Structure formats: structure tokens, C-alpha cells
């Protein structure tokens, strides 16, 4: 096991009716800005619950943080927050709203342009932020990461700042989500786990088991989560799985990969494809191209998650990769670039960007431009 | 899934050589009291590592917190701490030292007698405390609970106050432990999980998987942990398993039991038997007597942990309970009261105490004096 530090101070407030506790959770003297995405929270009743919970309190609203939040939009929120001397942020929405609000949180404490912070990669002076989650996928509600886009240059980078002080997770908020969003959330959750699990074996038996626990839960509950009448317990499992998949709890003492994510981010930046949808495609290429490097863990994963035991090791790995792709297809997602109209031009641009940045992603540091090309070609 | 709040702010600093980071982790202006048990940390080099890490810093030492820490001893520590205006506590030792230091932490902020605090059950004014763990079992290094004894009356109660601000877990500190202590630590870890897992099924698939993940890890690593030459990775798995077994991470949204613990505490109070050793006995009685109430979860546990699938449900449960007892015996621990010279007189006293206190322990609230008698008789 590798040395590690684990420190996640976010308070998770989970369950039905918990949005009503907002007034008790946010200190009374705070000047609050509430951040939102589009109008879906007005249609599903969440906005009303939030406003009722904070009745009589002083707050300002900022609307319009888009999917793949852009620095262009967030600059406006930072200006509004500074104008109102905001010292507490409440993000109400999905991962994009939460991610965007993390940059606002840092931007309120920074005099220059917010894109500087993204290029720095992290910033530790922040205004406290909390969340009311309405879409489960990114885990941003219980981690310190964010992904921020810059539309004018089609760039998209990770940014690290603060953990939310609390996050309210009411599974009932998920009932009104379109099925495609749930499918992308399940795919995102599954691949978050694989990025922390599909690495060198034998680093931690316990972390392997916890990762596999989330994978089992997602596989077992996905059909019901995507049915016409998902029940509360299913949505609870989905919501909790998404949070625990990326809140540092399954990465204690083990190495990580994240190459699939880095390639996926480029597809989102270039085509606007939803994050989870990019992962459901790219992960298959990653597993095919890096199957030798991930040999032992692929065998363990195949046996424990999919019950694949017979045949030679290479046959078992073939079946394991095929079974993984089948799972993403069962969610109704594409698993080939061609299905999304993506081809050689994009592959060339991703290769060019990776080479220009001189990056070497992945557990083994071997995912450079040429390897990204091979991975993308393997999921054409 | 039940509503829940999860909030564990302890920073875990895990791995080789991490004790050297103490000076960076404790704010320089703090008046520190370091608390210890007996002298084992002087023999295994931990004391020297701690003192070297804090060279040049101002601190006072308190020695002699005993196994099953007593209010009689802790009162002296509180007096010493008040005299030196201590505002930071560092517990260096196992669960007993950490537990005892939690009461010191509250006692430093309280004007009356520390036993009042134990009888209150909790106290939220505390001096910050941190730990350097040298014995894994109780999970106290990453939770807010403690168990405090009063020798003059042979009483032992749970007390809740603060989470450590940080805990340093260096698996190398475990190499010098006697095998019996490791065995008791493994038993304690295993039963901590069962107290949160062996309850109503279907509350959370994910929490079930995470509990099973710890059980698998303990079962798989126990033989090597108890061998003559345990390796670093094995001790890492044991140390991490013990911490994660009782730090709130496997109890999200699920009910709990704890009847076995409450009965075990009485055996320690009356006979001085090590906590883990009491659990290795009592849990077998609990499973036998409450097998109908725990029917469905016993089947799940038997299948997933011990691979027990054939035969009728009752036969499978018989084998599952027998296999669990075998596991504790494989650790070298007693599984019957008679082996420890405990008999009817003790059973009568436990029954009398439970009745006098009017308690109803366990998930179903049905473990009163009469049920405690049945459970203890079932492990005679």
C-alpha cells in the first residue's frame, strides 16, 4: 500500500426532505449567492424548496451556469458576487453548477481574471460553498475538483480548490431527470471507479473491494434506475454510488489512471458531447489498447464483477472488455466514435493537443499523443 | 435507504515515516500534552520518533492510561492539563489511550468531575486532539466515540465527543505487537462490521458491499497478520480495515445493532477481559439466539463471505454461524465463556444490570436482561 493522506471534511446530508434544513446549515450572518443552471429546478420544485427553506434570509441569485461550465459565464457570477460582498455560495444543480461554483468561490478571493486560476490548476483561498445536488454523476458535491471550459478557445481543464462544507442529497430530486442524463451519470460513476481501480493489482485488497462494491451496485441498479418508474431506494443507491465514486474514499493507498477522462475531456471540448457519454466510448479503447498493462486487474474485474472465469486468460479478458461495452450499450449510450459522428479529424486534433502540451497521462505515464490516437482508433 | 448525516473531518495521514510530520501537523503556538499508555512505545521506537519530530517544541507528557481507560486515571491527566494550560492533545498509543484522551479533551473544558461527562454520554466543548496510532482495533482514531471505565464501581460506558483533527497511521508501528493483541484487533474489526451489517437486508446494497469488503480483507489477511513474519502490506490492510470499520463510512443510511458490544462491555467491566476477546465469544451467542431476526442477512453473509450456498436455508445458517466461530478460533481466541472461567454468576449480574438500567439494545430493541441471558447462555 502506498502512503496517502485522506481528508474530506464535507458534511453529507442525505435523504428525503433534507433541503428544508438549509437555514440551519448556513450561518445566519452570511451573504449568500445561490447559483443555478438552466430552469429545470423551477420545473421540478427544487427552486421552491430552496427559497422556502431560506425565507427571510438575504441572498442573491445567479442563473445560467451551463453544462461544461465556461469561464465566460463564471466571470459574470464572480462580478455579481463581488458587487454583493458575497461570503457564502450555495450551488443548486448538477456537477456543472457545482464545478462552476468552485471557480466562483476562488474567483471571489482573487483580483485577476478567473482563467488565470484555471491555468494555475489550483487555488486555496476560497469563499465557503455548499451544494443542493439535483443530478448525480461527477461527485463534485464531495470533492475539491472542478472541470472548467473556455469556449472561445475550446479548452477544458481540471481545477482544484475547496470541498463543499455541506452537500444536501435528496434522491427525490432525481426522479424528474431525463433517462439520458441518468445513463450518463451511471456511466460517469462506473468510469470514475475504473480510473481508480483498473491499475496495478495488489496495492490494496480493501480498496479493490470497495471499488468493486460500487461497480456491483451500479450494475445491479442500472436497469431499475432507467425504467419508467424508478423507486426511491434505487435512486438512493445511484446517488450515493456517484458521490462515493469520487470523494477520495476508494483511492486510499492506490495509484490512479485518469487517461480515459483526459481524452474524454477533449471530445467534450471539441464536440460538446456530454462527459459521461465520452467516457462510455473512450474506456473501451483504453481497455483494448492497454490490456497487457492492465492484464491482472482485468482478470480480477472480469471474475468479480461479471463472473467470467472459464477459458484462457486472453479469452477471459476479451469477454471482460466485450461485457463492459455491452453494459454501456445497455444504458442506451454509444460506444463507438462513429456513432457520434467523430472521426479522423478529431483524433488528429487530440493527438496534436496532447503532443503540444507534452502530456503523459495514465497510471504508467504512457498515454501521450500517439497513445491517445491508438486508444481513439480502437473505439472508432 | 434511511436518511443520514455523514461528517467525518479527521485527516488520515497513513504510511511509513509519517510520524516525522508531527511538527507540520500541530500548530506551532499550541501548548501540547502528549498522552501515553504503558511503556511499550519506549521499547518499539515510537516514543523516540514522536519526541524527535517535536524537538524544540513545548509539550508535557502524561503516562499511564491503562487498557480500558479509567476515570480515576483520566482525572489526573485533566488536572495536569489544566495546570499547564494545555490546548492541544496528542494521544500516542492504541484505542484505550485515544479513548481516554477524548475524555481528557472534554474534561479540560469542564469545571466539574469527568465522570459527570461520561454519565451525560456526550459533550461538545473540547480541546483539539490528534493521534499517533500504535495498535489497531477500536477505530477511535477516526471516530468520535470512547469507552470509559470506572474501576471503583466496575462500570463501563460509551462517551461521545470529538473526532481527532488528524491521525497518523504507520503500519510499521504494529510489527512489535504481541500476536494476541493483533488477534483481538482483528476480532474487534470483524465484529464492528457485523454490528453495522448483520441487520435488516435491503437497506443499502452499497453499504452491504463495503461491509463485506472489510470482512473479506480481514479474513484473507488474518493468517499472514498472525504469522511470525507479517509483511508491511498485510499490516497496512489490517490497519486500514480497523479504521474504516468504525469511522461512519459503512453505516450510511442503514440501521445498526451493537447489542454484542453492550454485552461484551459488561464482561470487560466484570472480568477485565480484553474487548476484542469478549466480542469473539458473545457474537456467536448473538447470531444463534437472533438467527430468525437476522435470517436473510445471515444467508447473504454466509454466501458472500464464506461461499456457503448448498442445502436448506436453516442448514446454510447453521454452517454460517459455525464458520464464523471457526474463524475466531483460527485467530487463537476463545469462543466460549467457560474457556475464560465465566459462568452463571456473571450471566446473572449482566441480566441484573440490564434490567436495572431498563435497556433495550440491538437493531430491534429486544436485547433486554432476559435476552442478554439467553445470548450468554448460548455461548457458555
XYZ file of C-alpha atoms in Angstrom:
760
model
C 0.000 0.000 0.000
C 1.277 3.473 -0.869
C 1.460 6.266 1.684
C -1.543 8.583 1.457
C -3.383 11.448 3.103
C -7.182 11.299 3.249
C -9.067 14.373 4.396
C -12.623 15.004 3.263
C -14.441 17.465 5.532
C -17.695 17.692 3.534
C -20.830 17.048 5.582
C -23.242 14.839 3.634
C -26.912 15.454 4.451
C -28.734 12.664 2.677
C -32.396 11.822 2.246
C -35.957 12.903 1.723
C -36.963 16.371 2.859
C -33.438 17.470 3.746
C -33.474 20.651 1.614
C -35.685 22.142 4.356
C -32.620 22.128 6.633
C -30.771 24.797 4.624
C -31.456 27.631 7.071
C -29.978 25.606 9.930
C -26.922 24.649 7.838
C -25.951 28.111 6.520
C -24.788 30.538 9.242
C -27.344 33.329 9.647
C -24.893 36.201 9.156
C -23.698 35.061 5.729
C -24.276 36.985 2.496
C -25.317 34.147 0.226
C -25.236 33.822 -3.534
C -27.214 30.891 -4.916
C -26.037 29.596 -8.279
C -28.199 27.711 -10.759
C -28.032 26.157 -14.213
C -30.988 26.461 -16.597
C -34.565 26.454 -15.398
C -35.077 22.757 -14.575
C -35.063 23.395 -10.831
C -38.054 25.697 -11.299
C -39.985 22.892 -13.016
C -39.163 20.093 -10.557
C -39.891 22.045 -7.376
C -36.314 22.233 -6.065
C -36.091 26.009 -6.509
C -39.255 26.456 -4.457
C -37.922 24.177 -1.689
C -34.668 26.145 -1.539
C -36.363 29.543 -1.462
C -38.869 28.393 1.168
C -36.071 26.997 3.330
C -34.266 30.352 3.190
C -37.367 32.542 3.615
C -36.455 35.797 5.340
C -32.756 35.375 4.570
C -30.716 37.709 2.402
C -29.455 36.125 -0.826
C -28.746 36.939 -4.455
C -29.351 34.518 -7.340
C -27.106 33.823 -10.328
C -28.655 31.843 -13.178
C -27.245 30.237 -16.282
C -24.226 28.089 -15.426
C -24.234 25.803 -18.446
C -23.279 22.137 -18.894
C -19.453 22.153 -19.119
C -19.350 25.479 -17.272
C -17.456 28.212 -19.079
C -15.154 30.831 -17.680
C -17.063 33.318 -19.843
C -20.229 32.748 -17.762
C -18.442 32.356 -14.436
C -16.705 35.732 -14.780
C -20.171 37.321 -14.663
C -21.048 35.402 -11.498
C -17.796 36.480 -9.853
C -18.523 40.122 -10.713
C -22.035 39.837 -9.261
C -20.718 38.164 -6.117
C -18.078 40.844 -5.564
C -20.676 43.555 -6.055
C -22.863 42.000 -3.325
C -19.959 41.174 -0.981
C -20.970 37.516 -1.065
C -19.255 35.334 1.556
C -21.157 32.048 1.123
C -22.069 30.185 -2.065
C -24.868 27.666 -2.477
C -24.769 25.706 -5.736
C -28.154 24.221 -6.660
C -27.859 21.839 -9.590
C -25.722 19.076 -11.023
C -21.987 18.650 -11.392
C -21.608 21.536 -13.813
C -23.219 24.042 -11.460
C -21.132 22.737 -8.569
C -17.925 22.770 -10.639
C -18.595 26.281 -11.860
C -19.327 27.465 -8.332
C -15.934 26.182 -7.191
C -14.273 28.585 -9.621
C -16.585 31.372 -8.423
C -15.569 30.530 -4.859
C -11.892 31.037 -5.712
C -12.551 33.930 -8.074
C -14.240 35.926 -5.298
C -10.906 35.865 -3.422
C -8.744 36.689 -6.458
C -8.203 40.071 -8.083
C -7.187 38.941 -11.559
C -9.019 37.037 -14.266
C -10.575 33.683 -13.324
C -8.923 31.882 -16.254
C -5.546 32.534 -14.589
C -6.755 30.338 -11.719
C -7.730 27.520 -14.065
C -4.310 27.669 -15.712
C -2.657 27.600 -12.263
C -4.624 24.372 -11.672
C -5.486 25.099 -8.050
C -6.136 27.915 -5.607
C -6.601 27.644 -1.869
C -8.199 30.977 -0.968
C -11.922 30.444 -1.283
C -15.334 31.513 -0.058
C -17.170 28.593 1.639
C -19.539 26.784 -0.673
C -22.291 24.244 -0.173
C -24.497 22.348 -2.594
C -28.006 21.047 -3.156
C -27.459 18.306 -5.717
C -30.071 17.653 -8.407
C -28.112 15.409 -10.790
C -25.676 12.665 -9.744
C -22.592 11.996 -11.815
C -19.441 13.954 -11.139
C -19.014 13.525 -7.375
C -18.202 17.245 -7.274
C -20.559 17.587 -4.279
C -17.983 15.817 -2.106
C -14.613 16.527 -3.664
C -12.415 19.528 -4.375
C -12.208 19.191 -8.139
C -13.886 21.034 -10.993
C -13.597 20.996 -14.769
C -13.834 24.383 -16.447
C -14.163 25.163 -20.163
C -13.177 28.191 -22.188
C -15.452 28.326 -25.178
C -13.510 30.869 -27.219
C -10.515 28.502 -27.415
C -12.358 25.167 -26.997
C -10.180 24.315 -23.979
C -11.253 22.321 -20.918
C -9.083 21.828 -17.819
C -9.297 20.438 -14.290
C -9.149 22.906 -11.396
C -8.791 22.086 -7.679
C -9.904 24.255 -4.781
C -12.263 23.579 -1.882
C -14.518 20.792 -0.646
C -18.135 21.872 -0.112
C -18.822 22.489 3.588
C -22.025 20.515 3.191
C -23.997 18.870 0.417
C -27.675 18.019 0.551
C -28.511 14.885 -1.455
C -32.225 14.205 -1.744
C -32.767 11.246 -4.110
C -36.259 12.556 -4.871
C -34.691 15.380 -6.876
C -33.512 12.754 -9.402
C -36.965 11.493 -10.380
C -37.533 14.209 -12.967
C -34.234 13.677 -14.804
C -34.315 12.598 -18.461
C -33.180 8.979 -18.876
C -30.182 10.006 -20.961
C -28.861 12.128 -18.096
C -29.233 9.209 -15.673
C -27.480 6.928 -18.192
C -24.587 9.388 -18.496
C -24.457 9.705 -14.700
C -24.249 5.935 -14.284
C -21.513 5.737 -16.946
C -19.590 8.561 -15.295
C -19.826 6.816 -11.916
C -18.700 3.484 -13.371
C -15.694 5.017 -15.137
C -14.721 7.116 -12.106
C -14.320 3.833 -10.277
C -12.382 2.208 -13.121
C -9.945 5.151 -13.213
C -9.034 4.377 -9.595
C -9.309 0.584 -9.829
C -8.123 -0.578 -13.257
C -4.474 -0.197 -12.271
C -1.706 -2.344 -10.785
C -3.103 -5.205 -8.694
C -2.186 -5.925 -5.092
C -1.931 -2.350 -3.861
C -4.912 -2.631 -1.527
C -7.307 -5.541 -1.201
C -9.691 -3.330 0.733
C -9.796 -0.520 -1.818
C -10.300 -3.118 -4.587
C -13.313 -4.463 -2.689
C -14.787 -1.002 -2.147
C -14.365 -0.128 -5.830
C -15.981 -3.421 -6.810
C -18.795 -2.654 -4.353
C -19.693 0.481 -6.275
C -19.407 -1.309 -9.636
C -21.719 -4.106 -8.422
C -24.223 -1.573 -7.129
C -24.285 0.382 -10.386
C -24.642 -2.776 -12.495
C -27.423 -4.162 -10.273
C -29.450 -0.960 -10.041
C -28.998 0.494 -13.546
C -31.981 -1.285 -15.176
C -34.353 -0.082 -12.471
C -32.841 3.436 -12.456
C -33.533 3.666 -16.204
C -37.029 2.153 -16.026
C -40.195 4.189 -16.397
C -40.879 4.070 -12.662
C -37.600 4.111 -10.714
C -38.166 3.714 -6.976
C -36.676 5.755 -4.144
C -34.245 3.070 -2.971
C -32.820 2.667 -6.463
C -32.315 6.405 -6.819
C -30.691 6.431 -3.355
C -28.191 3.745 -4.398
C -27.411 5.639 -7.599
C -26.999 8.955 -5.779
C -24.779 7.517 -3.041
C -22.723 5.483 -5.542
C -21.986 8.563 -7.645
C -20.817 10.528 -4.602
C -18.654 7.757 -3.127
C -17.106 7.003 -6.537
C -15.153 10.252 -6.495
C -14.768 11.518 -2.931
C -11.305 10.033 -2.174
C -12.748 7.034 -0.252
C -11.728 4.428 -2.854
C -8.285 5.816 -3.632
C -6.540 5.346 -0.291
C -3.050 3.974 -0.857
C -3.520 3.062 -4.533
C -2.340 4.507 -7.840
C -4.766 6.046 -10.325
C -5.112 6.327 -14.080
C -7.421 9.093 -15.469
C -6.198 8.809 -19.085
C -9.742 7.999 -20.245
C -11.004 11.175 -18.623
C -8.319 13.338 -20.169
C -9.145 12.034 -23.647
C -12.870 12.338 -22.930
C -12.462 15.988 -21.914
C -11.038 16.722 -25.361
C -14.081 15.157 -27.042
C -16.352 17.337 -24.922
C -14.283 20.427 -25.663
C -14.297 19.734 -29.415
C -17.827 18.349 -29.882
C -19.841 19.344 -26.809
C -20.528 15.655 -26.122
C -21.739 15.039 -22.538
C -18.922 13.950 -20.235
C -20.418 10.569 -19.290
C -21.122 9.824 -22.956
C -17.462 10.418 -23.882
C -16.332 8.010 -21.165
C -18.704 5.249 -22.305
C -16.867 5.361 -25.641
C -13.240 6.001 -24.696
C -12.972 3.494 -21.822
C -13.430 0.619 -24.275
C -10.489 1.847 -26.334
C -8.374 2.302 -23.215
C -9.039 -1.258 -22.065
C -8.307 -2.700 -25.528
C -5.071 -0.799 -26.090
C -3.728 -1.112 -22.526
C -4.936 -4.684 -21.950
C -1.436 -6.042 -21.358
C -0.548 -3.356 -18.843
C -3.901 -3.919 -17.068
C -3.849 -7.721 -17.554
C -4.056 -8.872 -13.927
C -6.660 -6.311 -12.875
C -8.789 -7.053 -15.951
C -8.877 -10.715 -14.903
C -9.864 -9.792 -11.330
C -12.512 -7.336 -12.541
C -13.905 -9.822 -15.065
C -14.239 -12.536 -12.461
C -15.599 -10.447 -9.601
C -17.948 -8.123 -11.480
C -19.009 -10.194 -14.474
C -18.422 -13.746 -13.208
C -16.054 -14.519 -16.111
C -13.820 -17.463 -15.161
C -13.575 -20.090 -17.945
C -11.083 -20.225 -20.827
C -7.596 -18.855 -21.254
C -6.598 -15.566 -19.656
C -6.664 -13.758 -23.019
C -10.128 -15.155 -23.794
C -11.348 -14.044 -20.371
C -10.014 -10.552 -20.999
C -11.689 -10.462 -24.435
C -15.006 -11.374 -22.827
C -14.489 -8.919 -19.977
C -13.903 -5.992 -22.333
C -16.843 -7.037 -24.513
C -19.089 -7.370 -21.431
C -18.077 -3.871 -20.296
C -19.016 -2.403 -23.664
C -22.338 -4.299 -23.549
C -23.035 -2.698 -20.178
C -22.644 0.809 -21.584
C -24.849 -0.121 -24.546
C -27.484 -1.427 -22.089
C -27.578 2.113 -20.692
C -28.543 3.325 -24.168
C -25.195 5.005 -24.789
C -22.951 4.924 -27.854
C -19.704 3.007 -27.524
C -18.111 3.966 -30.844
C -16.908 7.350 -32.018
C -18.547 6.851 -35.418
C -21.970 6.698 -33.759
C -21.397 10.281 -32.615
C -20.017 11.374 -35.980
C -16.471 11.646 -34.658
C -13.584 10.508 -36.868
C -10.021 11.050 -38.011
C -10.079 14.855 -37.885
C -10.836 14.777 -34.160
C -8.300 12.041 -33.488
C -5.651 14.133 -35.211
C -6.580 17.199 -33.160
C -6.485 15.299 -29.842
C -3.094 13.846 -30.808
C -1.858 17.328 -31.750
C -3.044 18.839 -28.448
C -1.501 16.083 -26.301
C 1.778 16.429 -28.192
C 1.725 20.222 -27.963
C 1.157 20.028 -24.199
C 3.757 17.279 -23.820
C 1.457 15.308 -21.540
C 1.923 11.712 -20.401
C -1.309 10.603 -18.759
C -2.357 7.323 -17.167
C -1.047 5.210 -14.307
C 2.119 4.353 -16.256
C 2.554 7.821 -17.749
C 2.470 6.359 -21.247
C -0.654 7.993 -22.659
C 0.845 10.674 -24.893
C -0.433 11.913 -28.241
C 0.436 8.717 -30.094
C -1.198 6.511 -27.445
C -4.302 8.735 -27.375
C -4.536 8.175 -31.151
C -4.311 4.396 -30.686
C -6.989 4.466 -27.969
C -9.345 6.581 -30.060
C -8.748 4.440 -33.149
C -9.637 1.403 -31.035
C -13.093 2.831 -30.407
C -13.860 4.153 -33.857
C -32.208 3.736 2.410
C -32.687 5.710 5.602
C -31.906 9.425 5.836
C -28.474 10.059 7.310
C -25.823 12.672 8.013
C -22.181 11.738 7.395
C -19.490 14.122 8.585
C -16.032 12.863 9.441
C -13.436 15.652 9.420
C -10.450 13.596 10.632
C -7.374 13.842 8.418
C -5.790 10.421 7.959
C -2.019 10.509 7.442
C -1.125 6.950 6.505
C 2.149 5.190 5.832
C 5.796 4.680 6.591
C 7.721 7.518 8.138
C 4.693 9.750 8.671
C 5.289 10.334 12.399
C 8.056 12.724 11.319
C 5.330 15.084 10.040
C 4.014 15.877 13.532
C 5.608 19.310 13.755
C 3.990 20.368 10.492
C 0.597 18.989 11.581
C 0.375 20.572 15.065
C 0.124 24.396 15.007
C 3.322 25.905 16.435
C 1.612 28.060 19.060
C -0.176 25.178 20.772
C 0.532 24.022 24.337
C 0.599 20.277 23.784
C 0.055 17.418 26.211
C 1.099 14.009 24.880
C -0.701 11.060 26.441
C 0.657 7.520 26.595
C -0.242 4.093 27.922
C 2.428 1.882 29.489
C 5.982 1.867 28.253
C 5.658 -0.143 25.019
C 6.194 2.945 22.853
C 9.582 3.398 24.503
C 10.575 -0.141 23.517
C 9.358 -0.053 19.895
C 10.857 3.316 18.999
C 7.605 5.248 18.580
C 8.276 7.491 21.592
C 11.640 8.457 20.139
C 10.099 9.226 16.732
C 7.460 11.450 18.364
C 9.939 13.327 20.544
C 12.326 13.807 17.628
C 9.523 15.108 15.432
C 8.591 17.663 18.093
C 12.153 18.659 19.029
C 12.256 22.252 20.223
C 8.502 22.356 20.836
C 6.898 22.869 24.230
C 4.960 19.838 25.493
C 4.108 17.974 28.665
C 3.792 14.176 28.907
C 1.154 12.148 30.733
C 1.870 8.437 31.156
C -0.217 5.530 32.342
C -3.556 5.438 30.541
C -4.426 1.787 31.031
C -6.297 -0.718 28.842
C -9.998 0.068 29.400
C -9.101 3.604 30.487
C -10.452 4.589 33.881
C -11.882 7.877 35.003
C -9.651 7.518 38.078
C -6.522 7.847 35.884
C -8.005 10.377 33.471
C -8.877 12.786 36.291
C -5.135 13.085 36.970
C -4.432 13.839 33.313
C -7.119 16.515 33.275
C -5.627 18.129 36.371
C -2.151 18.122 34.796
C -3.514 19.564 31.558
C -5.338 22.378 33.348
C -2.218 23.191 35.324
C -0.205 23.554 32.089
C -2.974 25.379 30.182
C -2.909 22.652 27.541
C -4.823 23.470 24.348
C -3.835 20.543 22.129
C -3.737 16.831 22.928
C -1.704 14.176 21.138
C -2.623 10.599 22.026
C 0.174 8.130 21.258
C -0.990 4.547 21.662
C -3.890 2.230 20.923
C -7.634 2.604 21.272
C -7.521 2.887 25.045
C -5.111 5.825 25.005
C -7.158 7.521 22.278
C -10.452 6.868 24.083
C -9.072 8.140 27.360
C -7.695 11.253 25.665
C -11.166 12.044 24.312
C -12.429 12.313 27.888
C -9.390 14.445 28.797
C -10.211 16.663 25.809
C -13.721 17.297 27.146
C -12.621 17.362 30.780
C -10.216 20.250 30.082
C -13.230 22.343 29.062
C -15.440 21.279 32.005
C -15.304 22.504 35.596
C -16.923 19.540 37.321
C -15.906 15.901 37.672
C -15.144 13.986 34.466
C -17.471 11.116 35.404
C -20.393 13.552 35.050
C -19.465 13.841 31.382
C -19.454 10.074 30.916
C -22.896 9.840 32.523
C -24.156 12.629 30.232
C -22.977 10.430 27.351
C -21.604 13.271 25.257
C -20.017 16.710 25.482
C -19.252 19.060 22.627
C -16.795 21.521 24.190
C -13.372 20.032 23.637
C -9.695 20.772 23.181
C -8.471 19.593 19.743
C -6.871 16.177 19.815
C -4.792 14.175 17.376
C -3.378 10.672 17.485
C -0.378 8.544 16.596
C -1.852 5.058 16.488
C 0.224 2.094 17.639
C -2.449 -0.625 17.905
C -5.363 -1.091 15.501
C -8.715 -2.249 16.795
C -11.201 0.309 18.036
C -11.347 2.786 15.154
C -11.189 5.526 17.785
C -8.529 7.292 15.711
C -11.218 8.303 13.203
C -14.463 8.475 15.143
C -15.910 10.496 17.999
C -16.586 7.664 20.411
C -14.810 6.440 23.526
C -15.483 3.819 26.174
C -14.597 4.807 29.720
C -14.476 2.609 32.824
C -14.897 3.423 36.496
C -12.987 0.837 38.445
C -14.459 1.555 41.877
C -17.948 0.590 40.639
C -16.952 -1.773 37.787
C -18.934 0.326 35.307
C -18.074 0.921 31.643
C -19.956 3.318 29.359
C -19.715 4.842 25.894
C -18.948 8.559 25.641
C -19.120 10.737 22.504
C -17.206 13.945 21.909
C -14.794 14.979 19.156
C -13.189 13.464 16.073
C -9.375 13.671 16.087
C -8.187 16.538 13.869
C -5.623 14.151 12.423
C -4.415 10.616 12.976
C -1.061 9.252 11.896
C -1.229 5.556 10.993
C 2.144 3.993 10.320
C 1.700 0.220 9.823
C 5.314 -0.300 10.910
C 4.280 0.534 14.484
C 2.235 -2.713 14.509
C 5.156 -5.083 13.933
C 6.098 -5.237 17.599
C 2.602 -6.096 18.853
C 2.031 -9.408 20.634
C 0.000 -11.826 18.484
C -2.834 -11.892 20.979
C -3.300 -8.131 20.612
C -3.411 -8.443 16.823
C -5.919 -11.295 17.143
C -8.126 -9.182 19.400
C -7.788 -6.246 16.992
C -8.872 -8.397 14.051
C -11.826 -9.752 16.052
C -12.812 -6.240 17.102
C -12.674 -5.060 13.480
C -14.725 -8.019 12.263
C -17.426 -7.527 14.892
C -17.540 -3.742 14.368
C -18.533 -4.518 10.801
C -21.102 -7.143 11.840
C -22.740 -4.662 14.245
C -23.437 -2.386 11.262
C -24.120 -5.129 8.716
C -25.911 -8.039 10.409
C -29.238 -6.197 10.379
C -32.268 -5.892 8.103
C -31.421 -6.639 4.455
C -32.123 -4.334 1.533
C -31.326 -1.038 3.231
C -28.286 -0.312 1.092
C -26.653 -2.595 -1.436
C -23.610 -0.338 -1.482
C -23.081 -0.310 2.288
C -23.525 -4.103 2.321
C -20.752 -4.391 -0.275
C -18.433 -2.076 1.647
C -19.002 -4.014 4.882
C -18.358 -7.277 3.060
C -15.208 -5.721 1.595
C -13.766 -5.226 5.074
C -14.823 -8.729 6.174
C -13.159 -10.285 3.103
C -9.985 -8.296 3.733
C -9.791 -9.322 7.390
C -10.438 -12.985 6.582
C -7.873 -13.016 3.763
C -5.099 -11.234 5.659
C -5.547 -12.636 9.180
C -3.281 -15.704 8.745
C -0.415 -13.572 7.458
C -1.012 -10.859 10.101
C -0.678 -13.538 12.800
C 2.326 -15.260 11.232
C 5.835 -14.967 12.597
C 6.848 -12.564 9.831
C 3.924 -10.367 8.871
C 4.748 -8.102 5.918
C 4.130 -4.378 5.541
C 1.243 -4.729 3.082
C -0.597 -7.113 5.384
C -0.213 -4.777 8.332
C -1.406 -1.911 6.092
C -4.576 -3.807 5.196
C -5.197 -4.643 8.840
C -4.597 -1.059 9.964
C -6.797 0.477 7.269
C -9.539 -2.135 7.786
C -9.706 -1.406 11.505
C -10.041 2.328 10.899
C -12.647 2.072 8.140
C -14.681 -0.464 10.148
C -15.763 2.195 12.618
C -15.460 5.651 11.074
C -19.076 6.044 9.854
C -18.233 5.081 6.238
C -20.119 1.752 6.309
C -23.184 2.956 8.199
C -24.638 5.445 5.710
C -28.397 5.010 5.527
C -28.534 1.678 7.372
C -29.677 0.570 10.833
C -27.216 -0.766 13.394
C -27.205 -3.319 16.187
C -24.444 -3.042 18.869
C -26.068 -5.484 21.325
C -22.977 -7.723 21.199
C -20.818 -4.763 22.190
C -23.037 -3.764 25.080
C -22.915 -7.296 26.491
C -19.180 -7.511 25.830
C -18.571 -4.257 27.735
C -20.115 -5.873 30.806
C -17.753 -8.841 30.550
C -14.801 -6.449 30.401
C -16.121 -4.426 33.323
C -16.657 -7.538 35.443
C -13.653 -9.639 34.409
C -11.146 -7.288 32.751
C -11.311 -9.427 29.601
C -9.913 -7.604 26.523
C -12.664 -6.003 24.442
C -11.960 -7.947 21.231
C -11.837 -11.202 23.195
C -15.311 -10.563 24.651
C -16.713 -9.960 21.163
C -15.222 -13.185 19.762
C -17.312 -15.019 22.347
C -20.548 -13.036 22.528
C -21.127 -12.598 18.764
C -21.644 -16.356 18.391
C -24.394 -16.280 21.009
C -25.996 -13.249 19.374
C -26.108 -14.953 15.977
C -27.530 -18.184 17.453
C -30.255 -16.540 19.533
C -31.252 -13.893 16.975
C -30.903 -16.131 13.898
C -34.550 -15.768 12.896
C -34.480 -11.987 13.123
C -31.211 -11.927 11.143
C -32.233 -14.761 8.790
C -31.947 -13.013 5.430
C -28.701 -11.209 6.233
C -27.137 -14.402 7.622
C -27.853 -16.095 4.291
C -26.301 -13.203 2.351
C -23.270 -13.086 4.653
C -22.794 -16.856 4.516
C -22.872 -16.886 0.737
C -20.751 -13.809 0.072
C -18.103 -14.185 2.794
C -17.912 -17.948 3.288
C -19.234 -19.249 -0.046
C -21.997 -21.230 1.678
C -24.766 -21.956 -0.816
C -25.964 -25.596 -0.751
C -28.699 -27.115 1.432
C -31.763 -25.656 3.094
C -31.744 -22.118 4.420
C -31.581 -23.330 8.024
C -28.682 -25.630 7.208
C -26.858 -22.778 5.493
C -27.353 -20.592 8.545
C -26.078 -23.373 10.825
C -22.933 -23.648 8.707
C -22.530 -19.868 8.517
C -22.617 -19.459 12.288
C -20.266 -22.428 12.768
C -17.876 -20.993 10.142
C -17.852 -17.638 11.937
C -16.946 -19.284 15.227
C -14.203 -21.264 13.462
C -12.778 -18.000 12.172
C -12.446 -16.577 15.684
C -10.855 -19.828 16.845
C -8.391 -19.587 13.942
C -7.271 -16.283 15.467
C -6.420 -18.192 18.648
C -9.285 -16.689 20.630
C -11.781 -18.353 22.941
C -15.354 -18.597 21.691
C -16.994 -19.931 24.859
C -17.454 -18.230 28.215
C -16.351 -21.365 30.060
C -12.909 -21.129 28.429
C -12.472 -17.817 30.233
C -13.901 -19.147 33.513
C -17.097 -17.151 33.149
C -20.375 -18.765 34.191
C -23.797 -18.335 35.749
C -22.790 -15.751 38.338
C -21.697 -13.331 35.610
C -24.740 -14.056 33.464
C -26.976 -13.248 36.421
C -25.106 -9.994 37.063
C -25.335 -8.866 33.418
C -29.046 -9.687 33.421
C -29.482 -7.753 36.672
C -27.634 -4.699 35.314
C -29.565 -4.621 32.022
C -32.854 -4.931 33.932
C -31.847 -2.277 36.462
C -30.947 0.115 33.635
C -34.105 -0.782 31.704
C -32.115 -1.043 28.462
C -33.330 -2.496 25.160
C -30.315 -2.865 22.894
C -29.951 -4.172 19.350
C -31.424 -3.219 15.990
C -34.893 -4.397 17.065
C -34.618 -3.044 20.615
C -35.253 -6.512 22.007
C -31.996 -7.189 23.834
C -33.011 -6.636 27.454
C -31.836 -8.501 30.536
C -33.641 -11.718 29.644
C -32.326 -11.691 26.067
C -28.787 -10.942 27.269
C -29.083 -14.047 29.484
C -30.174 -16.165 26.509
C -27.300 -14.832 24.374
C -24.725 -15.500 27.102
C -26.163 -18.975 27.800
C -25.827 -19.699 24.065
C -22.075 -19.159 24.275
C -21.368 -20.914 27.560
